[in-house]
XYZ file of C-alpha atoms in Angstrom:
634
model
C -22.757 6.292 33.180
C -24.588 8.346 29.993
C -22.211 11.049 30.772
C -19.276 8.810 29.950
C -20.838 8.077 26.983
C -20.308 11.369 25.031
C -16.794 11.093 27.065
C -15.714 8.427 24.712
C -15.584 10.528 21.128
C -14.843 13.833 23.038
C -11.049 13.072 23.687
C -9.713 11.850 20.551
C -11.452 15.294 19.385
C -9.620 17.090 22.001
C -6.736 15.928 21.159
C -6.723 16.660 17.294
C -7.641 19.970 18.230
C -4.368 20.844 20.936
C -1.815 19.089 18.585
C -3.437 20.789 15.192
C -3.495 24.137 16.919
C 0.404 24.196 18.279
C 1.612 21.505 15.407
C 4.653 23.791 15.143
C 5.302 24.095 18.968
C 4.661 21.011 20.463
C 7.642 18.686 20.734
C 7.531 15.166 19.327
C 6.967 13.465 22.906
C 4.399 15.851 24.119
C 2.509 15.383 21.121
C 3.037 11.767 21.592
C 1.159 11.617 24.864
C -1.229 14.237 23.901
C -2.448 12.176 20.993
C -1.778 8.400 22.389
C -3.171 9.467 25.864
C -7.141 10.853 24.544
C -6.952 7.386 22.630
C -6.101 5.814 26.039
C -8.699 7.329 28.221
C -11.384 6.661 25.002
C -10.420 2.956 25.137
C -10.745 2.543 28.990
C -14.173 4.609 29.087
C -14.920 2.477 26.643
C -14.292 -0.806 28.597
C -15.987 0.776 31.547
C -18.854 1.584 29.214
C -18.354 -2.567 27.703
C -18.398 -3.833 31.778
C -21.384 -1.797 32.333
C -23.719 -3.818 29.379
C -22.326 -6.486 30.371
C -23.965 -6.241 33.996
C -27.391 -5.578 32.825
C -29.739 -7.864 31.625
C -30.015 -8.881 27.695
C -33.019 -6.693 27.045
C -31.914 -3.508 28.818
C -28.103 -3.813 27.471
C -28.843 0.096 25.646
C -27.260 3.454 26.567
C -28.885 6.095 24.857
C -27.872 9.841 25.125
C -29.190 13.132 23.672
C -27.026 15.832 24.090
C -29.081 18.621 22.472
C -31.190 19.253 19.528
C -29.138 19.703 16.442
C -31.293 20.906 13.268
C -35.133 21.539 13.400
C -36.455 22.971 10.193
C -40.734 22.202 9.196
C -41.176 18.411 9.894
C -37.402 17.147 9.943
C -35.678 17.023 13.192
C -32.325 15.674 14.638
C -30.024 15.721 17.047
C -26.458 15.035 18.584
C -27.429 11.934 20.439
C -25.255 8.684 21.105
C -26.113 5.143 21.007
C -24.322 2.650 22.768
C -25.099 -1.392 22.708
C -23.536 -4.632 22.068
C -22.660 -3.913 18.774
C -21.412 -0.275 19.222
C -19.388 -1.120 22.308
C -17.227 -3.702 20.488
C -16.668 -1.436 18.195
C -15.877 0.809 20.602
C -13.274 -1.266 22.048
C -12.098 -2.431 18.450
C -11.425 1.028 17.343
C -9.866 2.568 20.457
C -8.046 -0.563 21.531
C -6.210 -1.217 17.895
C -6.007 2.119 17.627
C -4.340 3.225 20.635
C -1.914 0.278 19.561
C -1.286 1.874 16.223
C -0.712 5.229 17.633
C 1.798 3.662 19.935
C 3.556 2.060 16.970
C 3.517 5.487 15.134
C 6.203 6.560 17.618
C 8.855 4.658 16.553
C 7.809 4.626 13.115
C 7.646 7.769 12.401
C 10.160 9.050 14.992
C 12.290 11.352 12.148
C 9.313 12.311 9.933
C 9.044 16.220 9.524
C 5.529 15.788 9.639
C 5.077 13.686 12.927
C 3.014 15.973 14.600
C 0.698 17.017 11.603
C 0.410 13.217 11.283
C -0.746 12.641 15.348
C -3.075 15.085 14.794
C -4.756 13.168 11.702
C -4.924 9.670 13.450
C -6.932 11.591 16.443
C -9.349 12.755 14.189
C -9.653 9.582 12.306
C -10.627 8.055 16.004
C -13.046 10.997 16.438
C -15.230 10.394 12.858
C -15.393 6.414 13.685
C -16.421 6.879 17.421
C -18.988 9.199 15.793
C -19.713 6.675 12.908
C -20.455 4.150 15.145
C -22.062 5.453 18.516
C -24.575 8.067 16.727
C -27.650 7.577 17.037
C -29.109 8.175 14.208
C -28.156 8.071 9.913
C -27.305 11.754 10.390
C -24.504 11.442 12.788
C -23.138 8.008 11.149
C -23.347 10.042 7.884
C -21.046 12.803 9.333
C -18.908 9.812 10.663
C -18.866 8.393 7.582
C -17.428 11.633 5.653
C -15.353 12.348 8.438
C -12.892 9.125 7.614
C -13.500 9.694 4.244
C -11.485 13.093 4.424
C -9.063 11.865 7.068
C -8.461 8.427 4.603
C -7.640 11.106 1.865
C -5.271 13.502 4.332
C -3.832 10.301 5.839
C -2.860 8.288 2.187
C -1.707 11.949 0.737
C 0.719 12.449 3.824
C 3.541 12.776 2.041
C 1.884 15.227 -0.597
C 5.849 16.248 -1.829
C 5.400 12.532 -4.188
C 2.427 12.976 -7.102
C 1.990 9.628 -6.803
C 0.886 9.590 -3.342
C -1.626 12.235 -4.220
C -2.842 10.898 -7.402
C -3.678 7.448 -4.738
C -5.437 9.777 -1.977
C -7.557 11.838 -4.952
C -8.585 7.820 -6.260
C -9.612 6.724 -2.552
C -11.763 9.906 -2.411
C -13.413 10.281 -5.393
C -14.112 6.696 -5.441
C -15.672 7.057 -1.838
C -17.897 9.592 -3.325
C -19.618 7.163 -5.656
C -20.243 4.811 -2.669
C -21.582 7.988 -0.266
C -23.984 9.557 -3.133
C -25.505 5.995 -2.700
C -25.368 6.371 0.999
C -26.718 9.796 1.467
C -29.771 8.970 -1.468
C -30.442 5.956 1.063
C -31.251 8.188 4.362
C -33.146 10.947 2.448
C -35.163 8.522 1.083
C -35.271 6.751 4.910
C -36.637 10.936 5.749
C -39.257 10.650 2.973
C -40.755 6.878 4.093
C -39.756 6.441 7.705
C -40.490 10.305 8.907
C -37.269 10.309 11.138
C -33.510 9.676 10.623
C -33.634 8.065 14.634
C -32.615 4.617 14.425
C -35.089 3.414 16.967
C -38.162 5.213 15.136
C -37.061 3.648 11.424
C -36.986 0.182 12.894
C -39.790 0.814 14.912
C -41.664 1.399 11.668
C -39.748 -0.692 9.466
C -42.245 -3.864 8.879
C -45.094 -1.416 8.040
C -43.478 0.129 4.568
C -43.338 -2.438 1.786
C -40.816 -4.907 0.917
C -40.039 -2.640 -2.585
C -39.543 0.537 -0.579
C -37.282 -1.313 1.560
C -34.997 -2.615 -1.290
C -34.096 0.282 -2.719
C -32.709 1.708 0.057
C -31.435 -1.003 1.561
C -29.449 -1.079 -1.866
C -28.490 2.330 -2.062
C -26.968 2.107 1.732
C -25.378 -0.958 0.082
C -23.582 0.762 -2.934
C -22.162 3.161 -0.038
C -20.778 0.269 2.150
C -19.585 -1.294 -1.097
C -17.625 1.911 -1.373
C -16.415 2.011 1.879
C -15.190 -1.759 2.466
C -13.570 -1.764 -0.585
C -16.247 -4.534 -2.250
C -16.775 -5.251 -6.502
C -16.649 -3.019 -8.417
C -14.993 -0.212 -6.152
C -12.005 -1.563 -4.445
C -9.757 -0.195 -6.168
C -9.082 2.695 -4.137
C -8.009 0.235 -1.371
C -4.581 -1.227 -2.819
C -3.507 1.972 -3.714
C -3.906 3.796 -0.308
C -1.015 1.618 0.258
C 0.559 4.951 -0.344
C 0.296 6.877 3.270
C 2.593 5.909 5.827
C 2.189 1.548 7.323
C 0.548 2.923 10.311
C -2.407 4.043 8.120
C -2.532 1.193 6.461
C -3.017 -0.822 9.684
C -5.673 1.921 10.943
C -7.171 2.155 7.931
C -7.453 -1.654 6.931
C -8.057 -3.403 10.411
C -9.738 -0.825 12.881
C -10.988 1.448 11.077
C -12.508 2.598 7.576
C -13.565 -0.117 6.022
C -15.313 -1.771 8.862
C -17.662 1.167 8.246
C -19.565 -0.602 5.651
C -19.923 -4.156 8.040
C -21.155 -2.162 10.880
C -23.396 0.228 8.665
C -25.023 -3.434 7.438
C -25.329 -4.722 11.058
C -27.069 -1.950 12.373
C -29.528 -2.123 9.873
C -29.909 -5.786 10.218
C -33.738 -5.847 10.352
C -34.411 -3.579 7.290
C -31.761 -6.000 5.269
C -33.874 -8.921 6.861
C -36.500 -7.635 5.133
C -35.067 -7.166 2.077
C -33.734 -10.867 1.101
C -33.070 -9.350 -2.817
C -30.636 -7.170 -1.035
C -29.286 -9.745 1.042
C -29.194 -12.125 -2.351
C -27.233 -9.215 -3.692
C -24.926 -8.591 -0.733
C -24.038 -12.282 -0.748
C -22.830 -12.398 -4.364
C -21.233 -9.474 -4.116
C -19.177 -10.888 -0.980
C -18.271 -14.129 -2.109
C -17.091 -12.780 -5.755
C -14.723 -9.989 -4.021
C -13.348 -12.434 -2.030
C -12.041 -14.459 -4.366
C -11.464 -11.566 -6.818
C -9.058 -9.916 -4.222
C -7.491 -13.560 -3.773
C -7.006 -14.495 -7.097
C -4.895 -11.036 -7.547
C -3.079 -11.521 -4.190
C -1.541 -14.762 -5.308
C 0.609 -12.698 -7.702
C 1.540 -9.410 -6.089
C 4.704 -9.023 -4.846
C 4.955 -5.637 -2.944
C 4.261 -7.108 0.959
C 1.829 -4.129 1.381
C -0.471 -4.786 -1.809
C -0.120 -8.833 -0.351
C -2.014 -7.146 2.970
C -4.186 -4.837 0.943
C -5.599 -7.329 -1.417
C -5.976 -10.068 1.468
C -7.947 -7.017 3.151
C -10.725 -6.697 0.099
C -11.185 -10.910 0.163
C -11.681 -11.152 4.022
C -13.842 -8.097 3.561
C -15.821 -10.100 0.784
C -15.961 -13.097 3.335
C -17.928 -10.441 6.021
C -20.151 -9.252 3.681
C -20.851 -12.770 2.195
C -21.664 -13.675 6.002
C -24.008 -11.050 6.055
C -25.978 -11.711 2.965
C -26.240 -15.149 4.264
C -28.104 -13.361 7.424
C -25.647 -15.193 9.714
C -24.736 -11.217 10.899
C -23.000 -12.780 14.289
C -20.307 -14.233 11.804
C -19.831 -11.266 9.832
C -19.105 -9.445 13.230
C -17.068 -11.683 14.544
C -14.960 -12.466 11.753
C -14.721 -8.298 11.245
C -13.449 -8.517 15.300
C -10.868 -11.434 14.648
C -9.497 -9.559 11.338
C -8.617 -6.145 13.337
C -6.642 -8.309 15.641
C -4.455 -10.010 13.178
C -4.785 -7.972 9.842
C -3.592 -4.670 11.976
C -0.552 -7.496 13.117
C -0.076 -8.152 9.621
C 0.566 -4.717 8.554
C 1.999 -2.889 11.527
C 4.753 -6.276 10.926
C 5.066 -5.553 7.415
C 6.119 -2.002 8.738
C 8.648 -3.131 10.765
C 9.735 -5.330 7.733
C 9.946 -2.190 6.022
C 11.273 -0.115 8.636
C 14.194 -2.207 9.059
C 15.109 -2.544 5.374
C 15.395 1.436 4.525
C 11.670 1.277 2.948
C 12.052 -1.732 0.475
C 8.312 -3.383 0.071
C 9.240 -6.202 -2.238
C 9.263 -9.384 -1.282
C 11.781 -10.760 -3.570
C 14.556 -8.748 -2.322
C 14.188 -10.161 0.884
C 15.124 -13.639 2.820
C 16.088 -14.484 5.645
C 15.347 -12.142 7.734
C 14.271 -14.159 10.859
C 17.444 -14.155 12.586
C 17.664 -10.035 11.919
C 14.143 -9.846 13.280
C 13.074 -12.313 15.764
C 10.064 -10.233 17.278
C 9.135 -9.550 14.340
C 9.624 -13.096 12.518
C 7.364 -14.335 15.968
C 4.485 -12.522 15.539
C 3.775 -12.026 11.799
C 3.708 -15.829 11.716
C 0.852 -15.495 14.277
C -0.706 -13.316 12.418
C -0.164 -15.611 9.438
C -1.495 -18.602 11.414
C -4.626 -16.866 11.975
C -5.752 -15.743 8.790
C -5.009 -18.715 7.438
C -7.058 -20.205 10.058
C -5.205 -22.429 11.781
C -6.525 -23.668 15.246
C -6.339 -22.365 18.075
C -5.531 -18.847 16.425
C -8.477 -16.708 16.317
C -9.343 -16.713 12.444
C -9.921 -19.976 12.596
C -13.019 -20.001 14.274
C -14.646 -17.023 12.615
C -13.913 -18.276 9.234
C -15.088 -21.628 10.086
C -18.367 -20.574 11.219
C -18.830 -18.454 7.836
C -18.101 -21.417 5.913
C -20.555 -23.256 8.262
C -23.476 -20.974 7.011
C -22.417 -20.745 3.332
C -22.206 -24.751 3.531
C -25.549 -24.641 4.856
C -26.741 -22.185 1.993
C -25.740 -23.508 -1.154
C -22.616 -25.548 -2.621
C -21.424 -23.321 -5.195
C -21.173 -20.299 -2.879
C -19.721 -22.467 -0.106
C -17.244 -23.545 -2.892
C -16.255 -20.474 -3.568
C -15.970 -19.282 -0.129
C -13.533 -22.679 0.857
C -11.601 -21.260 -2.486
C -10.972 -17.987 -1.223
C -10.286 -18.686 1.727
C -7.306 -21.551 0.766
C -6.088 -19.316 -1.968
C -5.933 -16.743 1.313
C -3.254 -19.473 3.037
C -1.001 -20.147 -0.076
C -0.310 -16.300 -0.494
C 0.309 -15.201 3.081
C 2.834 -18.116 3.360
C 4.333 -17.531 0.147
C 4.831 -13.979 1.307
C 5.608 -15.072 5.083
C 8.123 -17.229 3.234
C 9.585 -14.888 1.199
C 10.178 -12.808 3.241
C 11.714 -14.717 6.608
C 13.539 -17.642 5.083
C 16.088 -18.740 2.271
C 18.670 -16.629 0.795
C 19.070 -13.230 1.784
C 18.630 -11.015 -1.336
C 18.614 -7.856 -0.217
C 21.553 -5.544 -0.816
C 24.818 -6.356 1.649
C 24.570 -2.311 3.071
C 21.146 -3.190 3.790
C 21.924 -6.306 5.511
C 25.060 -4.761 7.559
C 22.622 -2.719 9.041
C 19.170 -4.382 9.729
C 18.104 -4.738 13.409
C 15.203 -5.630 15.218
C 12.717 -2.483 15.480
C 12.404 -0.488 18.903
C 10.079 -1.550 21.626
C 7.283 1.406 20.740
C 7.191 -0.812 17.467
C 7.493 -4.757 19.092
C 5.161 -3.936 22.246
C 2.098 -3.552 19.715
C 3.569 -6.434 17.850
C 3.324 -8.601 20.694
C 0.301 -7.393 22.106
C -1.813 -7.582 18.921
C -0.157 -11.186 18.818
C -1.447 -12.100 21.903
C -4.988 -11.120 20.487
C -4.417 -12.820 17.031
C -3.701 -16.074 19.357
C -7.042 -15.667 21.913
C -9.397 -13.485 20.024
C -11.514 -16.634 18.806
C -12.229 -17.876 21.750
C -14.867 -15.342 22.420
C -17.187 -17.436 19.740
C -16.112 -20.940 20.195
C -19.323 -23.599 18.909
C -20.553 -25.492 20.956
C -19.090 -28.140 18.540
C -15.742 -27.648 20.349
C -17.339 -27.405 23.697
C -18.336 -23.678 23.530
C -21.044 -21.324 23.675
C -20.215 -18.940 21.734
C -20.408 -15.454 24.159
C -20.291 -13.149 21.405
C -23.279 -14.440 19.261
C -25.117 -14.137 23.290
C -24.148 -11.122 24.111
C -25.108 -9.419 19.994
C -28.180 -11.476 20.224
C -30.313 -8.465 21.578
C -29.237 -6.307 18.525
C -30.230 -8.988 16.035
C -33.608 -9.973 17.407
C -35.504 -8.043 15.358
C -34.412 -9.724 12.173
C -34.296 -13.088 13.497
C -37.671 -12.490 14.391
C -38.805 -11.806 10.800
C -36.786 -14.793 8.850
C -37.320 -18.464 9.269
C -34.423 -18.685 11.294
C -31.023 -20.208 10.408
C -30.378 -24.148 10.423
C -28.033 -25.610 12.056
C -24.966 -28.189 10.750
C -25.249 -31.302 12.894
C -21.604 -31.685 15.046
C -20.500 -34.592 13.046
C -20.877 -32.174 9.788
C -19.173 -29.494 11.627
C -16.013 -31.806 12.456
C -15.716 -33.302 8.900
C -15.925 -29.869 7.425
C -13.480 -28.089 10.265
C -11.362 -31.306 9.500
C -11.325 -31.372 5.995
C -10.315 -27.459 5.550
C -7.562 -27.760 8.328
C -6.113 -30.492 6.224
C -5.644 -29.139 3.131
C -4.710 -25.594 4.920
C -1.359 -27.803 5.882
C -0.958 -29.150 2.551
C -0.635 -25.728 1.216
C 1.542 -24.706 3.855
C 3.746 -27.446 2.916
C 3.311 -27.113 -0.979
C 4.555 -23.415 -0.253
C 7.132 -24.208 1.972
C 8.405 -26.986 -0.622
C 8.664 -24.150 -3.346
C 10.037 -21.258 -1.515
C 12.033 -22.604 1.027
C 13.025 -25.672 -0.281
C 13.142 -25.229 -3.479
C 14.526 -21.605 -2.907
C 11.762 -20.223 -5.935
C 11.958 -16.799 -6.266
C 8.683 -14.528 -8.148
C 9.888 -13.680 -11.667
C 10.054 -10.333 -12.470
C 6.416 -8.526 -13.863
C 8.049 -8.556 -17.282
C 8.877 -11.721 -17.823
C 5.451 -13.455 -16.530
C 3.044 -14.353 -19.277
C -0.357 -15.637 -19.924
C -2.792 -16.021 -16.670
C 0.263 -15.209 -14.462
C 0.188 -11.875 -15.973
C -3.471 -11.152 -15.921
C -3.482 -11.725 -11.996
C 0.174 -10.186 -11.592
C -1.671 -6.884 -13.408
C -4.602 -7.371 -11.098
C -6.735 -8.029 -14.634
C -6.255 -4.636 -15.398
C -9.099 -3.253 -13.922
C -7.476 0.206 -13.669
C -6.617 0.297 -16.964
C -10.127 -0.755 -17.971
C -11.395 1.772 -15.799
C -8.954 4.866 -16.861
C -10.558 3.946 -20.538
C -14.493 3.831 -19.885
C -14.711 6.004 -17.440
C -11.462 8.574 -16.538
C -10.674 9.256 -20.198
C -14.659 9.638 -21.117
C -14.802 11.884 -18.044
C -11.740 13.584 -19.299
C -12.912 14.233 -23.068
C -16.224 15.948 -21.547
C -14.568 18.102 -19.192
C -12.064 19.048 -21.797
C -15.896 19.829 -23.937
C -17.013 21.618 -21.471
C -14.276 23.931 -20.686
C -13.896 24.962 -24.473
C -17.539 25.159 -25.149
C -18.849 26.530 -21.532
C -16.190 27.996 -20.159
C -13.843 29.885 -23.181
C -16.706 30.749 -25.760
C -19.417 31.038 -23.115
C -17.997 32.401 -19.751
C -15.101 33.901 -20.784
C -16.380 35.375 -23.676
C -19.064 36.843 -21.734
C -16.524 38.605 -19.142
C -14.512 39.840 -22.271
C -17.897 41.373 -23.339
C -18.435 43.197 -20.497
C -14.850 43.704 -20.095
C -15.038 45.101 -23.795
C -17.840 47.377 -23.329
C -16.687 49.139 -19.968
C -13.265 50.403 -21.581
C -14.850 52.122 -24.284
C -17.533 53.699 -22.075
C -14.768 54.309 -19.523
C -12.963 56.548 -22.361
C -16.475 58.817 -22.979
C -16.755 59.592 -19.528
C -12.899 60.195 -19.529
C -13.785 63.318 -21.786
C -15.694 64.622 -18.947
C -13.047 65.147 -16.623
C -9.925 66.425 -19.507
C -8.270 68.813 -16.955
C -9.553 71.901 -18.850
C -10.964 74.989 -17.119
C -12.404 76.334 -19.874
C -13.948 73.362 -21.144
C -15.430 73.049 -17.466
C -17.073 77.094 -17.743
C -18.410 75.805 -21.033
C -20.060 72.999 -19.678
C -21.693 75.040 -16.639
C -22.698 77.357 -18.623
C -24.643 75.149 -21.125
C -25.881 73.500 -17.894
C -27.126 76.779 -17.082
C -29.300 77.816 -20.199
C -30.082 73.994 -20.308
C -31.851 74.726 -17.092
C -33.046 78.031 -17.342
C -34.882 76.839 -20.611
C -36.931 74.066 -18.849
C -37.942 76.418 -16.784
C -38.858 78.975 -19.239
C -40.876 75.918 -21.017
C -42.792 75.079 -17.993
């Protein structure tokens, strides 16, 4: 069984590495199974891996493998060595399971791309650095992971490199990554310098003897890198604008992939966040303000992709708010649920798309059930379930995060039930939009819509079918559950329940009035949104002619611009300093110097050699006497 563990990363990396070394020999369709199949066989090792923990007892559900030692220099050791437990395996499944899904989808969607096979190759790499992310053992092999998507995010969102405006978005999403990862990598050497070892199981081991201060600053330097890395205040901004690579990177990027990094990287360190509760403080605010931040701007944007990309930052601020409250199961879960239906949300969005020629906007569309009926079907699944309407999956994890912010304090729980109605009124008005009233988008458009081909509406379907039973792996006992996944992660999270108080429970009368009460007015807004858009036919107004708040939120409070003034242009100016004062009257004059002194020297020695026989016999013979002198002297 351990050897299927290092199995499971080993043939997405295979995979990169045939299609990357023959990119301009392979044919589309064998690159196509090359790339979909090492996904495959990942995601059924990894359900064979899943099965396995599953048969063992609670306390012995580990797999731990050491492959061989990696770096050994004085006292700091490492190695390649993989990790797998309840919390890695369903990430393991998340990852290849969506992603095998989205590499499926990539076939028909990028079917007449020029740069299909360059493109296979960078989703099986992106695979690769999160299987590694997640199943190392250690902060050294997570930290490679976490680099590792960090490039492929940047290669992946600068696809098509031919448009400056695609590159400008993958340069933003990587330098902004680097802000986060500085924090990140400052975090585990400073884990080296306290903790003696980078080996998860040693730093925990040791992790209630080093004081609480200690623990706080690193627990809040790992945070500023999963801040960067889910997309949380103050650096999402990458996020919206990676909207630029191709939909199927969007899905990857968005559901099963990147910015999960920062949720799992939080998990797995459960017990030295559980003993940090100014961190978790911290982590909490920072959750709950992103989330309704990112809604607040969503409610406004009319390209369907930014709709998807800022819902993506506010459910990310709902898992991160779930894990400052300590409730980490809910955090998890509701990560688990959002893969399911955000990657349905986007890989529908790209069949939207797909069929209209590449048009994003949502006002010059309508009506385009009846052109796409698989389509239509399951984005209003996926709809349903981030909106959190029961039985659909989000509706459970949602509910049991605003269960523990409830429990917490008012104000945040307030803010939390904000976010997460504002979340409903937007996807409809977009879902809306989009499938129903007038058809305003262009009649050659329209003449020649159709439904998108089945290696597009299988993954539709299937991820619909997950969207719809996906919660039922945490139902409360409240609903006559109880709740497998919080059993089955309960191992991982020991440690730090074993170090708090312990969470509080809502009685099940609570729970019903509060599940009741948020279901309700979830169908009022779904009717106040279907009275103005369908009903009342209300179409967006254009950017330009929106004033006041409208325009704030429709220019996402110009935070970019903000940001390009204290920070881009500052960094500009002192560049610009640098490379007059440094570089052109320090370095360069420096070269011209030496440049300057060598021709003039080069001319003397020129003399030496003028071509001149004579001038040669004159020289040996003063070379002569010159010599016959010093001997003469001595």
């Amino acid at each position: 069984m351990k050897t299927l563990v290092s199995l499971v990363p080993l043939f997405p990396l295979l995979g990169f590495l045939i299609v990357a070394l023959n990119v301009r020999k392979l044919t589309h369709g064998v690159t196509a199974f090359i790339a979909c199949g090492a996904v495959l066989v990942s995601f059924i090792l990894s359900v064979v891996l899943f099965t396995h923990l599953l048969g063992l007892p609670a306390d012995q559900r580990v797999l731990e493998v050491t492959l061989f030692d990696w770096i050994k220099a004085g006292n700091f050791s490492t190695s390649i060595s993989f990790l797998v437990d309840p919390l890695s395996s369903l990430f393991l499944l998340i990852i290849t399971g969506v992603g095998f899904l989205i590499h499926v989808y990539s076939i028909g969607y990028m079917h007449d791309d020029a740069g299909f096979n360059r493109f296979f190759s960078y989703l099986n790499l992106f695979v690769f650095f999160m299987l590694l992310l997640v199943m190392g053992a250690n902060y050294l092999l997570m930290f490679v992971g976490w680099e590792g998507v960090g490039l492929c995010s940047y290669l992946l969102i600068g696809f098509w490199f031919k448009n400056q405006a695609y590159n400008n978005a993958a340069n933003k999403a990587f330098i902004m990554n680097r802000i986060g990862d500085l924090g990140m990598l400052l975090g585990v050497i400073l884990i080296f310098v306290y903790f003696g070892s980078i080996q998860y199981t040693d730093v925990f081991a040791k992790a209630t003897t080093i004081d609480t201060g200690t623990l706080t600053l690193i627990t809040m330097l790992l945070f500023v890198g999963a801040m960067g890395k889910s997309a949380q205040l103050p650096l999402y901004t990458w996020l919206p604008d990676a909207m630029a690579g191709p939909t199927p990177v969007s899905a990857l990027i968005h559901a099963a992939t990147m910015v999960t990094a920062g949720i799992y990287m939080i998990a797995r360190n459960n017990l030295l966040y559980a003993l940090s509760p100014a961190t978790l403080e911290v982590v909490m605010i920072v959750g709950v303000l992103t989330a309704v931040f990112a809604a607040t701007i969503a409610v406004k944007q009319n390209d369907i992709k930014k709709v998807l990309a800022y819902s993506t930052v506010s459910q990310l601020g709902l898992m991160f708010l779930a894990l400052g409250l300590g409730s980490f199961t809910s955090g998890i879960f509701h990560m688990a649920t959002h893969a399911f239906f955000k990657a349905l949300l986007f890989l529908g969005a790209g069949s939207v798309i797909h069929g209209l020629g590449g048009e994003q906007d949502i006002r010059k569309m309508g009506g385009l059930k009846k052109y796409l009926p698989v389509t239509f079907l399951t984005f209003l699944v996926g709809v349903l379930a981030i909106s959190g309407i029961p039985p659909f999956a989000g509706f459970f994890s949602k509910d049991e995060i605003l269960a523990a912010a409830y429990l917490h304090n008012p104000v945040v729980y307030g803010l939390a039930l904000f976010a997460s109605l504002l979340t409903v009124f937007y996807m409809f008005r977009m879902f809306f939009l989009t499938f129903f009233g007038q058809e305003r988008a262009g009649h050659d458009v329209m003449h020649h819509i159709h439904e998108s081909p089945k290696s597009i509406t299988i993954p539709l379907t299937v991820l619909a079918v997950l969207s719809l039973v996906g919660g039922f792996m945490g139902v409360p006992e409240a609903l006559g559950g109880s709740h497998w996944l919080a059993s089955y992660l309960a191992p991982v999270f020991a440690p730090s329940a074993a170090v708090t108080s312990g969470h509080h429970h809502l009685s099940h009368s609570t729970e019903y009035a509060l599940m009741g009460t948020v279901v309700a007015l979830t169908v009022v807004l779904i009717v106040f949104a279907y009275i103005r858009y369908v009903k009342g036919n209300r179409v967006p107004a254009a950017d330009t002619q929106v004033g006041g708040v409208q325009k704030v939120l429709a220019n996402k409070y110009y935070v970019d611009e903000i940001y390009h003034a204290i920070v881009v242009k500052p960094l500009y100016w002192i560049s610009a300093t640098f490379a007059e004062i440094v570089e052109r009257l320090g370095v360069d004059k420096l070269v011209n110097l030496i440049g300057g002194s060598v021709v003039p020297a080069s001319r003397g020695a020129r003399l030496l050699q003028n071509g001149s026989i004579g001038y040669y016999i004159f020289v040996m013979v003063i070379s002569i006497v010159l010599i016959l002198a010093m001997g003469i002297i001595r």
